[in-house]
Amino acid sequence: MKNSIKLFNTDCLNTMKELKDDTVDLIVTDPPYNLGNFMKERATNLKQMRPNSFYSAGWDDLCYQDWLNNMDVFFEQASRIIRKGGSMIVFMSLIKTESVIKLAQKHGFYYKTTGIWHKTNPMPRNMNLHFINSVEGWIYFTYETHTGTFNNDSKVMHDFVESSLTPKNEKKYGSHPTQKPEKIIQHFVELLSEENETILDPFMGSGTTGVVSRRLNRNFIGIELNEDYFDIALKRISDVKAEEKCTLKVVHG
Ligand SMILES: C[S@@+](CC[C@H](N)C(=O)[O-])C[C@H]1O[C@@H](n2cnc3c(N)ncnc32)[C@H](O)[C@@H]1O
């Protein structure tokens, strides 16, 4: 069976409106956490931040209400596109999890779990002044049902996942400031979907969800606004060696 990969270099808030109803089995996505203004307002020393940091990337500094409005459109469209019983993982900073849960529930998603990704080797910045930031959150939902695919093979699944920061060999086509390790995304794709099902990541960044989906013989729809990140994603996904052949459709906005 041939898998299908569709990649859009467009704004997902528009492109999602064009995707068909009930056609996606799993959404794994990592939207902007919108922490740029928060960091600036609390006088974080931005000069010391890496130039490639998400604080200065330009997509992470909306006012809170604009960010909420965008997330509302995202969940509205996600609820239309995902099938009943499908699952969704949304990565998010811990201080924003309640906002995300409320919006997702408004659009028919059933809240299951808030979990943690723990990074085992975070930057020890100002380590004698405060706790080192080593975690990000993820939120697990099902759509219109209380359970979904859960391939745990009778093993206990904890609500935290752990890995080192994204390794260099996953950045060979360029670097994204908030690139997730393939190992973490693979955990969710294997657990929450089956082969030949369709995975959507509307905030695809450097394409990590696409790389994993392709490798695991899933269909994939990825959307990314930024041209440079999109190019990295296209190269990474095209590079994957998978058992199944695939068709690749690329749309530029
Ligand atoms: C947190 S990053 C995702 C990183 C990704 N998980 C990875 O491993 O590379 C969020 C991405 O969403 C993109 N983005 C922000 N707003 C968007 C929009 N309206 N439509 C599509 N992409 C958007 C940003 O350019 C950024 O690359």
XYZ file of C-alpha atoms and ligand atoms in Angstrom:
280
model
C 0.000 0.000 0.000
C 1.295 3.473 -0.869
C 1.297 6.094 1.871
C 0.487 9.679 1.059
C 2.457 12.697 2.262
C 1.012 16.192 1.738
C 3.094 19.212 2.754
C 1.787 22.781 2.698
C 4.022 25.864 3.004
C 1.031 27.961 4.068
C -0.843 29.369 7.057
C -2.570 26.436 8.747
C -5.462 28.609 9.916
C -6.442 28.915 6.223
C -5.279 25.549 4.898
C -7.017 23.503 7.591
C -10.328 24.939 6.324
C -9.673 23.174 3.007
C -9.056 19.718 4.500
C -11.969 17.274 4.367
C -14.167 16.307 7.350
C -13.329 13.162 9.381
C -10.158 12.325 7.436
C -7.475 12.415 10.144
C -6.874 9.739 12.814
C -4.288 11.475 14.981
C -3.070 15.057 15.422
C 0.394 15.493 16.950
C 1.348 19.140 17.060
C 3.527 21.681 18.781
C 1.954 25.118 18.268
C 3.651 28.376 19.259
C 3.626 28.612 23.074
C 3.532 32.393 22.656
C 6.119 33.086 25.324
C 8.053 35.822 23.473
C 6.320 38.795 25.116
C 6.262 37.020 28.458
C 10.050 36.675 28.358
C 10.520 40.296 27.253
C 8.164 41.660 29.941
C 10.009 39.910 32.717
C 13.235 41.528 31.485
C 14.965 38.324 30.497
C 18.380 39.249 29.135
C 17.538 38.732 25.466
C 21.018 39.759 24.349
C 22.312 36.594 25.884
C 19.757 34.454 24.075
C 20.858 32.529 21.038
C 19.982 34.415 17.802
C 18.036 31.316 16.739
C 15.986 31.321 19.940
C 12.179 31.037 19.738
C 11.893 34.319 21.693
C 13.114 36.186 18.647
C 11.659 33.947 15.945
C 8.708 36.260 15.246
C 5.927 33.666 15.582
C 5.915 33.492 19.352
C 5.029 37.016 20.436
C 1.345 37.708 19.792
C -0.761 39.376 22.466
C -2.515 36.732 24.567
C -5.979 37.377 23.072
C -4.722 37.080 19.471
C -2.965 33.833 20.335
C -6.189 32.518 21.941
C -8.192 33.501 18.846
C -5.729 31.616 16.610
C -5.860 28.553 18.840
C -9.657 28.723 18.770
C -9.633 28.536 14.949
C -7.104 25.684 15.124
C -9.303 23.611 17.492
C -12.466 24.407 15.551
C -10.892 23.081 12.352
C -9.155 20.186 14.116
C -12.519 19.004 15.472
C -14.001 19.000 11.986
C -11.082 17.224 10.308
C -10.434 14.508 12.915
C -12.633 11.404 12.951
C -14.739 10.441 15.959
C -12.495 8.419 18.290
C -9.322 10.019 16.918
C -6.619 11.280 19.295
C -4.638 14.488 19.662
C -1.398 15.446 21.411
C -0.725 19.174 21.791
C 2.651 20.251 23.196
C 2.390 23.375 25.340
C 4.161 25.315 28.054
C 2.793 24.360 31.453
C 1.466 27.854 32.225
C -0.795 27.687 29.138
C -2.248 24.199 29.554
C -5.533 25.335 31.100
C -6.234 27.745 28.211
C -5.619 24.969 25.694
C -7.791 22.436 27.528
C -10.740 24.878 27.746
C -10.591 25.665 24.021
C -10.264 22.021 22.983
C -13.225 21.042 25.188
C -15.293 23.838 23.659
C -14.838 22.115 20.286
C -15.754 18.582 21.426
C -12.376 17.123 22.422
C -12.363 14.928 25.519
C -9.536 15.853 27.884
C -7.496 12.830 29.012
C -4.060 13.742 30.402
C -1.544 16.517 30.951
C 1.951 15.055 30.746
C 5.530 16.203 30.820
C 8.499 15.904 28.461
C 11.622 15.923 30.638
C 14.910 16.904 28.955
C 17.819 15.109 30.559
C 20.504 17.596 29.432
C 19.002 21.129 29.500
C 21.204 24.234 29.321
C 22.278 24.910 32.935
C 21.677 28.648 32.494
C 21.979 30.586 35.810
C 21.968 27.288 37.659
C 22.914 28.874 40.989
C 19.964 31.265 40.873
C 16.932 29.118 40.116
C 15.532 25.781 38.951
C 16.766 24.869 35.485
C 13.968 24.771 32.938
C 13.948 21.127 31.841
C 10.303 20.329 31.086
C 7.588 21.078 28.558
C 3.980 19.950 28.744
C 1.850 17.871 26.395
C -1.898 17.388 26.532
C -3.712 14.279 25.334
C -7.298 14.376 24.035
C -9.673 12.062 22.223
C -12.436 13.339 19.992
C -16.080 12.740 20.984
C -15.196 9.468 22.756
C -13.571 8.732 26.096
C -11.002 6.309 24.672
C -9.075 5.935 21.452
C -6.306 3.760 20.008
C -3.840 2.992 22.829
C -1.220 0.454 21.723
C 0.403 0.000 25.129
C 0.723 -3.790 24.787
C -0.379 -4.102 28.449
C 2.593 -2.008 29.600
C 2.104 0.798 32.117
C 2.392 4.167 30.375
C 3.504 6.995 32.639
C 2.405 10.560 32.008
C 5.950 11.743 31.414
C 8.376 11.074 28.595
C 12.099 11.623 28.798
C 14.907 12.223 26.315
C 17.982 14.308 25.703
C 17.657 17.493 23.646
C 17.252 16.944 19.897
C 20.462 15.273 18.652
C 22.665 16.918 15.991
C 22.047 14.193 13.416
C 18.353 15.231 13.338
C 19.440 18.772 12.429
C 21.600 18.038 9.414
C 19.401 20.106 7.062
C 19.286 23.102 9.430
C 18.174 23.997 12.856
C 14.753 24.895 14.231
C 14.682 26.655 17.623
C 12.092 24.322 19.165
C 12.695 21.101 17.240
C 11.368 18.037 19.100
C 13.408 14.808 19.235
C 12.092 12.083 16.929
C 12.110 9.644 19.852
C 9.466 11.657 21.725
C 7.145 12.058 18.747
C 7.597 8.386 17.810
C 6.343 7.371 21.264
C 3.006 9.099 20.617
C 2.583 8.063 16.983
C 3.158 4.379 17.819
C 0.946 4.468 20.888
C -1.991 6.386 19.409
C -2.234 5.306 15.762
C -2.011 2.311 13.423
C -0.083 1.766 10.187
C -1.661 3.468 7.158
C -3.687 5.862 9.304
C -3.376 9.608 8.736
C -1.444 11.955 11.040
C -1.771 15.759 10.893
C 0.702 18.352 12.187
C -0.484 21.888 11.288
C 2.489 23.568 13.050
C 5.044 21.254 11.512
C 8.229 23.318 12.027
C 11.183 21.236 10.817
C 8.883 18.274 10.122
C 9.602 15.931 13.031
C 6.052 14.500 13.075
C 6.324 13.928 9.326
C 9.671 12.118 9.583
C 8.282 9.772 12.221
C 4.946 9.230 10.443
C 6.702 8.365 7.181
C 9.118 5.982 8.918
C 6.199 4.231 10.645
C 4.188 3.848 7.406
C 1.512 6.404 8.247
C 0.003 8.968 5.883
C 0.961 12.507 6.824
C -0.356 16.040 6.325
C 2.019 18.794 7.461
C 1.592 22.571 7.345
C 4.286 25.178 8.048
C 4.157 28.931 7.469
C 7.874 29.717 7.490
C 9.662 28.956 4.205
C 13.040 28.104 5.781
C 11.540 25.656 8.274
C 9.353 24.205 5.511
C 12.449 23.517 3.377
C 14.102 21.713 6.273
C 10.923 19.644 6.776
C 10.695 18.742 3.092
C 14.331 17.608 3.018
C 14.043 15.598 6.230
C 10.822 13.833 5.204
C 12.121 13.111 1.671
C 15.205 11.528 3.240
C 13.316 8.899 5.251
C 13.733 5.267 4.237
C 10.415 3.521 4.846
C 9.036 0.058 4.033
C 6.043 1.505 2.190
C 6.349 3.603 -0.971
C 4.660 6.984 -0.833
C 3.237 9.763 -2.942
C 4.443 13.267 -2.104
C 2.416 16.415 -2.784
C 3.962 19.817 -2.011
C 1.878 23.010 -2.006
C 3.404 26.496 -1.702
C 1.169 29.394 -0.627
C 6.932 25.096 18.168
S 7.304 25.137 16.481
C 7.151 23.430 15.953
C 8.451 22.673 15.961
C 8.306 21.238 15.488
N 7.634 20.421 16.464
C 9.644 20.610 15.140
O 9.981 19.522 15.681
O 10.388 21.186 14.345
C 5.869 25.908 15.835
C 5.911 26.178 14.350
O 4.633 26.689 13.939
C 4.857 27.569 12.856
N 3.654 28.406 12.728
C 3.258 29.419 13.531
N 2.064 29.888 13.122
C 1.695 29.144 12.047
C 0.560 29.135 11.192
N -0.445 30.000 11.358
N 0.487 28.217 10.195
C 1.505 27.327 10.007
N 2.619 27.306 10.780
C 2.705 28.185 11.791
C 6.124 28.326 13.237
O 6.760 28.862 12.083
C 6.943 27.209 13.920
O 7.838 26.600 13.015
